[in-house]
mmCIF file of C-alpha atoms in Angstrom:
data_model
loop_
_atom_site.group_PDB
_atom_site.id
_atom_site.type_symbol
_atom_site.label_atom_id
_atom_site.label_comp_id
_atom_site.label_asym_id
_atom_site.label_seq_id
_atom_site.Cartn_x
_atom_site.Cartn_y
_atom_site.Cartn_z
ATOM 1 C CA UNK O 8 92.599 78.185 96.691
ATOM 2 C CA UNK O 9 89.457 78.631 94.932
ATOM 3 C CA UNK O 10 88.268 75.439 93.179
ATOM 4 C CA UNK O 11 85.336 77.155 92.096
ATOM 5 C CA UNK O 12 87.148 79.890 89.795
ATOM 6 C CA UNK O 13 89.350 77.216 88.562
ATOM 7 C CA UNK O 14 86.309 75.679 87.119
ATOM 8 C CA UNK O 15 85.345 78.497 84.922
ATOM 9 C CA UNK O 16 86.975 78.993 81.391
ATOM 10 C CA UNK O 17 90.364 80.647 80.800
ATOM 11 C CA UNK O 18 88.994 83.352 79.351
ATOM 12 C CA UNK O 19 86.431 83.882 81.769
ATOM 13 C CA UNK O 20 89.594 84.275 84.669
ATOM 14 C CA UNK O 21 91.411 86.424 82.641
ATOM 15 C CA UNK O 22 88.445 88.654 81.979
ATOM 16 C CA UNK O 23 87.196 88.410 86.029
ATOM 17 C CA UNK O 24 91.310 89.006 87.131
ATOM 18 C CA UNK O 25 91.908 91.894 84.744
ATOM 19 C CA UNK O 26 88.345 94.126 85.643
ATOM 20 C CA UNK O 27 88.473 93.010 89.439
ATOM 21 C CA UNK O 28 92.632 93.931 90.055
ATOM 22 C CA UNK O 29 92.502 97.495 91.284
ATOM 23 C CA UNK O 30 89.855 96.780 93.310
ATOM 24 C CA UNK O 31 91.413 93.574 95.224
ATOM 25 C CA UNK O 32 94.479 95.273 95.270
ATOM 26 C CA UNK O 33 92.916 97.793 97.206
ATOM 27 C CA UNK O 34 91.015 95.284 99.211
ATOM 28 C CA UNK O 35 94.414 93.826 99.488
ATOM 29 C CA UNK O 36 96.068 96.902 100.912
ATOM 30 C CA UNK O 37 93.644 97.265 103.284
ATOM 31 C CA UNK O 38 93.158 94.011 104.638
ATOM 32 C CA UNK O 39 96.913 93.635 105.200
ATOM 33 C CA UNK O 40 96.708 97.261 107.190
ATOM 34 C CA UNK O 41 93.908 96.242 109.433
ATOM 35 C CA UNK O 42 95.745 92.665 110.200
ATOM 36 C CA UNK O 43 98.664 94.325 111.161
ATOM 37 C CA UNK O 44 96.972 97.387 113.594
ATOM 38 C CA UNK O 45 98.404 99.929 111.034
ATOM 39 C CA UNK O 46 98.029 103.827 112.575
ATOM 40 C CA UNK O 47 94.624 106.071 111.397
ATOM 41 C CA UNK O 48 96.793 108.534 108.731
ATOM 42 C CA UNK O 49 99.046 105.189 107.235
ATOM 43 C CA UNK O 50 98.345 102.612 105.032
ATOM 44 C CA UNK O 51 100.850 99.188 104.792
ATOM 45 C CA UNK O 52 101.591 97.781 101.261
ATOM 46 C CA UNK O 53 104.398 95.472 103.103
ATOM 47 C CA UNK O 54 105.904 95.409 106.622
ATOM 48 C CA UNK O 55 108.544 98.054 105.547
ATOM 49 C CA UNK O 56 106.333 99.880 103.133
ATOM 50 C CA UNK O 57 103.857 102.781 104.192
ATOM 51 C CA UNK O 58 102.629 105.786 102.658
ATOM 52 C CA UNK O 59 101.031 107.943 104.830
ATOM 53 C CA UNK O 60 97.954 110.331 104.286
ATOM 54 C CA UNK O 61 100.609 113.395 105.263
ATOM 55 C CA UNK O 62 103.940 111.938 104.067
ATOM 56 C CA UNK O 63 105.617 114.185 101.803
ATOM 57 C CA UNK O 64 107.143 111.295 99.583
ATOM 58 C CA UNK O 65 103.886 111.134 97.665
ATOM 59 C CA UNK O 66 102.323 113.727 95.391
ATOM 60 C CA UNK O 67 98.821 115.275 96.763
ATOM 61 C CA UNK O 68 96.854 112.620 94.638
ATOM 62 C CA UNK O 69 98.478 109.662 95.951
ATOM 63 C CA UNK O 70 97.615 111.481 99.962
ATOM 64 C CA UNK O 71 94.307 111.934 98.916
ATOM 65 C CA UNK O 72 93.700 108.831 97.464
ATOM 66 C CA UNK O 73 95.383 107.071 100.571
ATOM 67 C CA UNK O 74 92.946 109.206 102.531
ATOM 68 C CA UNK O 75 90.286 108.167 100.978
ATOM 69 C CA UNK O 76 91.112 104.669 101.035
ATOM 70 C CA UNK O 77 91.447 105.182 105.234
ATOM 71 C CA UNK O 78 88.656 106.904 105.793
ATOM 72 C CA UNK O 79 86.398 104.918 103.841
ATOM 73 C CA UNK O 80 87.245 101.223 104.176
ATOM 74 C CA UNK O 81 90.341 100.445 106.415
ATOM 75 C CA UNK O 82 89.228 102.214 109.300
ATOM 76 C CA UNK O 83 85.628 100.955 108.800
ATOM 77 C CA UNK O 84 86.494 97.452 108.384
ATOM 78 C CA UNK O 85 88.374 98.248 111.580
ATOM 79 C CA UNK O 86 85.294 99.745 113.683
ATOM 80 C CA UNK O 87 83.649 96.562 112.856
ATOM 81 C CA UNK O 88 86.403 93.923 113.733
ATOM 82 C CA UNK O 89 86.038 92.327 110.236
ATOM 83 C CA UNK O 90 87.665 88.685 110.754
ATOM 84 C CA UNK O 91 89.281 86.603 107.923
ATOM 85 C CA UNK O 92 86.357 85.138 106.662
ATOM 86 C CA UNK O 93 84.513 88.130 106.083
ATOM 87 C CA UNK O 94 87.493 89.393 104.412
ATOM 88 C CA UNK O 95 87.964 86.117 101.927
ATOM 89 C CA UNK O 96 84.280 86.270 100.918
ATOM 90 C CA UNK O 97 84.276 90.224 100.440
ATOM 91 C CA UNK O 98 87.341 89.827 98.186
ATOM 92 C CA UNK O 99 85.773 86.912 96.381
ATOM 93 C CA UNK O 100 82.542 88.744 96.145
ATOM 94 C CA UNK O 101 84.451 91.519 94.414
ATOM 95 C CA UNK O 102 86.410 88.966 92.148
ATOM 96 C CA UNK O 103 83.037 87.233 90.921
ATOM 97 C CA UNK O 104 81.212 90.759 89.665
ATOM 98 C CA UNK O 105 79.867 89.849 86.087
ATOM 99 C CA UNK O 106 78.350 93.430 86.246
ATOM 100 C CA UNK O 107 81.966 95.133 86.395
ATOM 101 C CA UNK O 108 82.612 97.820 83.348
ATOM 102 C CA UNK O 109 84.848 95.671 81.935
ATOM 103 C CA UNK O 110 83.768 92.168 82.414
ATOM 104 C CA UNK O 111 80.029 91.973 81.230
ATOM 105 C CA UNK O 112 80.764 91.982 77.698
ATOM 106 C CA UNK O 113 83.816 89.443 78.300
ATOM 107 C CA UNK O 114 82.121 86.440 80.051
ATOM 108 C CA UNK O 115 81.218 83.557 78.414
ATOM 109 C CA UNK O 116 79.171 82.283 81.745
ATOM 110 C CA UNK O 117 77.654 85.280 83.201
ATOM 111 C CA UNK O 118 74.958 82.804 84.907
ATOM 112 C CA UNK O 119 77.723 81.026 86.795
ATOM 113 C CA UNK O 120 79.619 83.619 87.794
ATOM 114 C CA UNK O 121 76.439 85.180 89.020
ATOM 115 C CA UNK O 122 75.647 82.069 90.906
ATOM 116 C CA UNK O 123 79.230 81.917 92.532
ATOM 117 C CA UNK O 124 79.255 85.322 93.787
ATOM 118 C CA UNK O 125 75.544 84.579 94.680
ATOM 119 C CA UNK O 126 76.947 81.652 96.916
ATOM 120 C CA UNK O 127 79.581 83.627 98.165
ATOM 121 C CA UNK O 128 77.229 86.353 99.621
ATOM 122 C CA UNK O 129 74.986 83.710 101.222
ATOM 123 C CA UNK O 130 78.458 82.261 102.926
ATOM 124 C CA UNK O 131 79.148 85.905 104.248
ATOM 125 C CA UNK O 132 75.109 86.111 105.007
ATOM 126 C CA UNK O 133 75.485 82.783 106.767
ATOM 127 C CA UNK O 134 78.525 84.233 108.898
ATOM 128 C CA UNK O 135 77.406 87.646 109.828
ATOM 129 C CA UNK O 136 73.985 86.218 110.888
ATOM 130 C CA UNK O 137 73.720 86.714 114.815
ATOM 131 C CA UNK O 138 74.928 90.157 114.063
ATOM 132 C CA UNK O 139 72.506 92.373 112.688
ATOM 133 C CA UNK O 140 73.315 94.818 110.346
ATOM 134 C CA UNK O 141 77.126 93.399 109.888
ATOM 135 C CA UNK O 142 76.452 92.145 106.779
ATOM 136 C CA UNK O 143 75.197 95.332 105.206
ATOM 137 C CA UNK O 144 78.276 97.001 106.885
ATOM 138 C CA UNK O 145 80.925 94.953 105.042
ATOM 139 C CA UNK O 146 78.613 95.355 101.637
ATOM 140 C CA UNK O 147 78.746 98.948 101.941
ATOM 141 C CA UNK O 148 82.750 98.357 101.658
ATOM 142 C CA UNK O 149 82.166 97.745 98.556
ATOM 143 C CA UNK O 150 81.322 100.492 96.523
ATOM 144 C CA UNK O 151 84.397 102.951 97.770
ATOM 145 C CA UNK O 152 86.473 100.207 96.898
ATOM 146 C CA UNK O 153 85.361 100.724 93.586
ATOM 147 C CA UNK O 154 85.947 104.370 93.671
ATOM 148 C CA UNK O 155 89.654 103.493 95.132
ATOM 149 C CA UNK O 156 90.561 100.973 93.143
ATOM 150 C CA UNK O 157 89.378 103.440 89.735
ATOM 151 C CA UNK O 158 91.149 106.607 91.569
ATOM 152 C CA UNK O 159 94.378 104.381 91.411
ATOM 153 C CA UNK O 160 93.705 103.279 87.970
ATOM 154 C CA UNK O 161 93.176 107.019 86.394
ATOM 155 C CA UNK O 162 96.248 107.723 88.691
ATOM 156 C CA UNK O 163 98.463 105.678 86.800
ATOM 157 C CA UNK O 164 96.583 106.115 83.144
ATOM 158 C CA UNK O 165 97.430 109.834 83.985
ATOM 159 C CA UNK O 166 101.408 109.208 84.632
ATOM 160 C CA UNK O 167 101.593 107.246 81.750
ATOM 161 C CA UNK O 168 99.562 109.858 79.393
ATOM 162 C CA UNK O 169 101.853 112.755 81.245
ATOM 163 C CA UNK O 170 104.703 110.957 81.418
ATOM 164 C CA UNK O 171 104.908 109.939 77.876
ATOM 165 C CA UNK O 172 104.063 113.391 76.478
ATOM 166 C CA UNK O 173 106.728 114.644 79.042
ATOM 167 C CA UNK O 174 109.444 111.970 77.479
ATOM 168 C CA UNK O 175 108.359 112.752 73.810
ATOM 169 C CA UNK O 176 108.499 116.491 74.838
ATOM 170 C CA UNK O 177 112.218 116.129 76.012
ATOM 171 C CA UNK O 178 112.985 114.039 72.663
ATOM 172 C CA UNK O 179 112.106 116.329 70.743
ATOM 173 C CA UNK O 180 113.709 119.351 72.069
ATOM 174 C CA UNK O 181 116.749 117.126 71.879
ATOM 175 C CA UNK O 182 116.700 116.535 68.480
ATOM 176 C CA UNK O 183 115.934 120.307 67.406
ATOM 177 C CA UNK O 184 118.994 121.047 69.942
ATOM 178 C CA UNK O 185 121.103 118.424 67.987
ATOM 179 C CA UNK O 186 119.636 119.737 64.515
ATOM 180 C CA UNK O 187 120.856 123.443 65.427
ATOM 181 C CA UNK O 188 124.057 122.433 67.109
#
């Protein structure tokens, strides 16, 4: 429950939810495969669901991407035992990002947003302070997440693009069969 986003105007939500998805759901992903002691070459996207950096189920962009995504966050946040709290303020640090692509031109009230994800990063300051260094550990999370969470994006904007032209290719060879038939 975050009071604090509920505060802000519809429109502000929407725009913060729709440029901050792919990179919570990454976050997400991640979180949930460090909580439950996934392997080094796996991910978890449920209990029953894995895709692996070497399973064969997955075309070579989804492995690499799910490499990626291993090799640069989960098994990092798992080298430095990140515990729930970190994880709630690193995903609401990501959430409240007036700078994102997406979201600058959006916002109605950039200065609060900036001020909650300002708060938020003096929470996870707060927390990681008899630890030196932690805190720059868990920011530096933060900009592979990014990457990830655009990787997956261009993934799927590439299926679509290919997978429409693919459909409308197979249409139309179906209708010049059905014209010369």
């Amino acid at each position: 429950d975050m009071p604090s986003f509920k505060k802000l105007p519809p429109a502000d939500q929407k725009a913060l939810l729709r440029s901050s998805a792919p990179e919570i759901l990454v976050f997400s992903i991640c979180c949930f495969s460090v909580q439950n002691s996934s392997g080094s070459d796996y991910l978890l996207l449920d209990k029953d669901l894995v895709i692996s950096r070497n399973g064969r189920q997955f075309e070579v962009a989804i492995r690499n991407i799910v490499s990626f995504i291993i090799d640069t966050i989960v098994n990092p946040l798992k080298a430095i035992l990140s515990d729930r709290f970190e994880l709630s303020r690193l995903r609401r640090i990501i959430l409240f990002n007036p700078a994102a692509k997406t979201t600058h031109q959006m916002l109605k009230n950039s200065p609060e947003v900036r001020e909650l994800r300002h708060q938020e990063h003096l929470l996870l300051q707060a927390h990681t302070n008899e630890a030196p260094g932690r805190l720059g550990e868990l920011l530096l999370l933060l900009p592979p997440l990014t990457v990830a969470g655009n990787l997956f994006v261009e993934h799927l904007h590439l299926e679509k693009l290919v997978g429409d032209t693919f459909d409308n290719l197979v249409a139309a060879e179906l209708l010049l069969a059905m014209g010369n038939g």
